[in-house]
Coordinates of C-alpha atoms in Angstrom, one line a residue:
M141 CA -0.2 0.1 0.0
A142 CA 3.0 2.1 1.1
K143 CA 4.4 1.7 -2.4
S144 CA 1.5 2.3 -4.4
S145 CA 0.7 5.5 -2.6
A146 CA 4.3 6.6 -3.4
R147 CA 3.9 6.0 -7.0
S148 CA 0.8 7.6 -6.9
S149 CA 2.2 10.7 -5.4
G150 CA 5.1 10.5 -7.9
R151 CA 2.5 10.6 -11.1
R152 CA 0.6 13.7 -9.6
R153 CA 4.1 15.3 -8.8
A154 CA 5.0 14.5 -12.7
D155 CA 1.7 15.8 -14.0
A156 CA 1.6 18.9 -12.0
V157 CA 5.0 19.6 -13.4
R158 CA 4.3 18.7 -17.0
T159 CA 1.4 21.3 -17.1
T160 CA 4.0 24.1 -16.3
M161 CA 6.2 23.1 -19.5
P162 CA 7.1 25.8 -21.9
G163 CA 7.5 25.4 -25.5
Q164 CA 5.8 22.2 -26.3
S165 CA 4.2 21.3 -29.4
A166 CA 0.9 19.6 -29.7
H167 CA 2.8 16.1 -30.7
E168 CA 4.7 16.6 -27.6
D169 CA 1.5 16.4 -25.3
E170 CA 1.0 12.9 -26.7
P171 CA 1.6 9.8 -24.5
G172 CA 5.2 7.6 -25.3
E173 CA 5.1 4.9 -27.9
E174 CA 4.8 2.1 -25.2
D175 CA 1.4 4.2 -23.5
E176 CA -0.3 5.0 -27.1
G177 CA -3.8 4.0 -26.5
G178 CA -3.6 1.0 -24.4
N179 CA -3.4 -3.0 -26.0
G180 CA -6.1 -2.5 -28.0
L181 CA -6.2 -3.3 -31.9
R182 CA -6.3 0.0 -32.8
A183 CA -3.4 1.0 -30.4
R184 CA -1.1 -1.3 -31.8
K185 CA -2.0 -0.5 -35.1
K186 CA -0.9 3.0 -34.3
L187 CA 2.2 2.1 -32.6
R188 CA 3.1 -0.1 -35.5
T189 CA 2.4 2.7 -37.9
R190 CA 4.5 5.4 -36.0
R191 CA 7.5 2.9 -36.0
E192 CA 7.3 2.2 -39.4
L193 CA 7.3 5.8 -40.5
R194 CA 10.4 6.3 -38.1
R195 CA 12.4 3.7 -39.6
A196 CA 11.4 4.6 -43.2
A197 CA 12.1 8.2 -42.6
T198 CA 15.6 7.7 -41.2
R199 CA 16.5 5.0 -43.7
L200 CA 15.7 7.7 -46.3
Y201 CA 17.3 10.1 -45.0
A202 CA 20.6 8.2 -44.3
E203 CA 20.2 6.8 -48.0
R204 CA 19.2 9.9 -49.9
G205 CA 20.2 13.1 -47.7
A206 CA 17.3 14.8 -45.9
A207 CA 17.0 17.8 -48.4
H208 CA 16.4 14.8 -51.0
V209 CA 13.2 13.4 -48.8
T210 CA 9.5 14.7 -48.6
V211 CA 7.1 13.6 -46.5
Q212 CA 5.3 12.0 -49.5
D213 CA 8.6 9.8 -50.0
I214 CA 8.0 8.5 -46.5
C215 CA 4.3 7.9 -46.9
A216 CA 5.0 5.8 -50.1
E217 CA 7.1 3.5 -47.9
V218 CA 4.4 2.8 -45.5
G219 CA 1.5 3.3 -47.7
I220 CA -0.3 6.1 -45.9
S221 CA -1.3 9.5 -46.9
P222 CA 0.6 12.7 -46.0
R223 CA -2.4 13.7 -44.1
T224 CA -2.3 10.6 -41.7
F225 CA 1.3 11.1 -41.2
F226 CA 0.7 14.7 -39.7
N227 CA -1.3 12.8 -37.1
Y228 CA 1.8 11.1 -36.2
F229 CA 4.5 13.7 -36.7
E230 CA 4.7 17.7 -37.1
S231 CA 7.6 17.4 -39.9
K232 CA 10.0 14.8 -41.5
D233 CA 12.7 16.0 -39.2
D234 CA 10.2 15.1 -36.6
A235 CA 9.8 11.6 -37.6
V236 CA 13.8 11.1 -37.6
F237 CA 14.3 13.0 -34.6
G238 CA 11.3 12.9 -32.6
L239 CA 11.8 10.3 -29.6
D240 CA 12.8 12.7 -26.8
H241 CA 9.4 12.9 -25.4
R242 CA 9.4 9.5 -24.3
L243 CA 12.8 9.9 -22.9
R244 CA 11.9 13.2 -21.1
E245 CA 8.5 12.0 -19.8
R246 CA 10.4 8.8 -17.9
V247 CA 13.2 11.0 -16.8
V248 CA 11.0 13.3 -15.1
S249 CA 8.5 10.9 -13.4
G250 CA 11.4 8.7 -12.6
L251 CA 12.9 12.0 -10.9
L252 CA 9.9 12.9 -9.0
A253 CA 9.3 9.4 -8.0
R254 CA 12.5 9.1 -5.9
P255 CA 12.8 9.5 -2.2
A256 CA 12.5 13.3 -1.0
A257 CA 15.6 12.7 1.1
E258 CA 17.5 11.8 -1.6
A259 CA 19.8 14.6 -2.9
P260 CA 18.9 15.9 -6.5
L261 CA 21.9 14.8 -8.3
P262 CA 21.7 11.1 -7.3
A263 CA 18.1 11.1 -7.6
L264 CA 18.6 12.4 -11.3
R265 CA 21.3 9.8 -11.8
E266 CA 19.0 7.0 -10.7
A267 CA 15.8 8.4 -13.0
I268 CA 18.3 8.7 -15.7
L269 CA 19.8 5.2 -15.4
A270 CA 16.3 3.8 -14.7
A271 CA 14.9 5.4 -18.3
V272 CA 17.6 6.1 -20.6
P273 CA 19.0 2.2 -21.3
A274 CA 15.4 1.0 -21.4
V275 CA 14.4 3.6 -24.2
V276 CA 17.1 4.2 -26.2
A277 CA 18.9 0.6 -26.4
S278 CA 15.3 -0.3 -27.9
D279 CA 15.8 2.3 -30.7
T280 CA 17.1 0.1 -33.7
E281 CA 18.0 3.4 -35.8
F282 CA 19.8 5.2 -32.9
A283 CA 23.2 4.1 -34.6
R284 CA 22.1 5.5 -38.1
R285 CA 20.5 8.7 -36.4
R286 CA 23.7 9.8 -34.7
A287 CA 25.6 9.1 -37.9
L288 CA 23.2 11.4 -39.8
L289 CA 24.2 14.4 -37.2
H290 CA 27.6 13.9 -37.9
T291 CA 27.4 13.8 -41.8
E292 CA 24.5 16.7 -42.2
P293 CA 25.2 18.8 -39.0
E294 CA 22.3 21.4 -40.5
L295 CA 19.9 18.6 -38.9
L296 CA 21.2 19.5 -35.3
D297 CA 18.3 22.2 -34.8
R298 CA 15.8 19.4 -33.6
P299 CA 17.9 17.2 -31.3
L300 CA 19.2 20.9 -29.8
R301 CA 15.5 21.7 -29.3
N302 CA 14.8 18.2 -27.8
N303 CA 17.9 18.8 -25.3
R304 CA 16.7 22.2 -24.5
R305 CA 13.3 21.0 -23.4
M306 CA 14.5 17.9 -21.6
E307 CA 16.4 20.2 -19.5
E308 CA 13.7 22.6 -19.1
A309 CA 11.5 19.5 -18.0
V310 CA 14.2 18.4 -15.6
T311 CA 15.2 21.7 -14.0
A312 CA 11.2 22.5 -13.3
A313 CA 11.1 18.9 -11.5
L314 CA 14.1 19.5 -9.7
A315 CA 12.6 23.0 -8.8
H316 CA 9.7 21.1 -7.4
R317 CA 11.6 18.6 -5.4
T318 CA 13.6 21.1 -3.8
G319 CA 11.2 24.3 -3.4
A320 CA 13.6 26.3 -5.1
A321 CA 12.0 28.8 -7.6
P322 CA 12.5 27.8 -11.4
G323 CA 14.9 30.4 -12.3
D324 CA 17.1 29.7 -9.4
L325 CA 20.7 28.7 -10.3
Y326 CA 20.5 25.7 -8.2
P327 CA 17.7 23.7 -10.4
H328 CA 19.3 24.7 -13.5
L329 CA 22.8 23.7 -12.6
V330 CA 21.9 20.2 -11.5
A331 CA 19.9 19.6 -14.4
A332 CA 22.6 20.9 -16.9
T333 CA 25.2 18.7 -15.1
G334 CA 23.4 15.7 -14.8
L335 CA 22.0 15.9 -18.4
A336 CA 25.6 16.6 -19.6
A337 CA 26.8 13.2 -18.2
M338 CA 24.0 11.4 -20.0
R339 CA 25.0 12.7 -23.4
A340 CA 28.5 12.2 -22.8
A341 CA 27.8 8.8 -21.9
L342 CA 25.3 8.6 -25.3
R343 CA 28.0 9.8 -27.4
G344 CA 30.5 7.3 -26.5
W345 CA 28.4 4.3 -26.3
E346 CA 28.4 1.6 -29.0
P347 CA 24.9 0.3 -29.7
R348 CA 26.1 -2.9 -30.2
S349 CA 26.8 -3.5 -26.6
G350 CA 23.0 -3.0 -25.9
A351 CA 21.7 -1.7 -22.6
E352 CA 24.1 -3.1 -20.7
G353 CA 26.9 -1.2 -22.1
L354 CA 24.5 2.0 -21.8
T355 CA 24.3 1.6 -18.3
A356 CA 27.7 0.9 -17.8
A357 CA 28.7 4.2 -19.8
L358 CA 26.2 6.1 -17.7
E359 CA 27.4 4.9 -14.6
Q360 CA 31.1 5.7 -15.4
A361 CA 29.9 9.3 -16.6
F362 CA 28.2 9.8 -13.2
A363 CA 31.2 8.4 -11.0
L364 CA 33.6 10.5 -12.6
L365 CA 31.3 13.5 -11.9
A366 CA 31.2 12.5 -8.0
A367 CA 34.9 11.9 -7.8
G368 CA 35.3 15.7 -9.2
L369 CA 36.3 14.6 -12.7
P370 CA 39.8 13.6 -12.3
V371 CA 41.9 12.9 -15.1
P372 CA 42.0 9.1 -15.7
P373 CA 45.4 7.5 -15.4
A374 CA 46.0 6.7 -18.8
G375 CA 45.0 10.1 -19.7
P376 CA 41.8 11.4 -21.1
A377 CA 39.3 8.7 -22.4
R378 CA 38.7 8.4 -25.9
V379 CA 35.0 9.4 -26.9
P380 CA 34.5 7.5 -30.1
A381 CA 33.3 9.7 -33.3
P382 CA 29.6 9.2 -34.4

């Protein structure tokens, strides 16, 4: 009963924080893939279509370059109309880089569900460790998407917006946990620090190592933070290029 009450309280806090989030589009208010409409036939069909659109868009971007792919091209691959496409994504770039709302929701709800006595950065660490491997390691197009950002840096705008919205959401959750005003330095600093560790781990992660490898990379990043970022004995660790 106590655990159920704590989970309910965490969900209520997550809902309260979510309603204050700035800069969300209509599509970003949708549930995550795993929550899309329940377990019925219609929900499974919607989830399958969303995944097919994402895979098709990412593959076409990689094969042709973003400038040479249209919404119509993506729709032709999946066998739907452009009108239906816009029920799922706001743009072709959103179809390729629009996964972050799932990650954001899980990190924020996980953070708000952590014990109140836990320090903010360790709480954020645990929320990230619980959310990131589960979401990212199941993304079969992650490596291709990361390579796209390396070959077509003009595509960085959407991921950068995702990063900013993620940081805003985590900052709001941390302010809620600590009682700080959203404009205070402290929640911004903790959010920026924890998410920088997450992004560094993702940059160095080899997708073939799966969720276990990503968990290890995240744990290493946060351990280095906790130790004050000492220089490793063999010199700076190499981060592989995308």
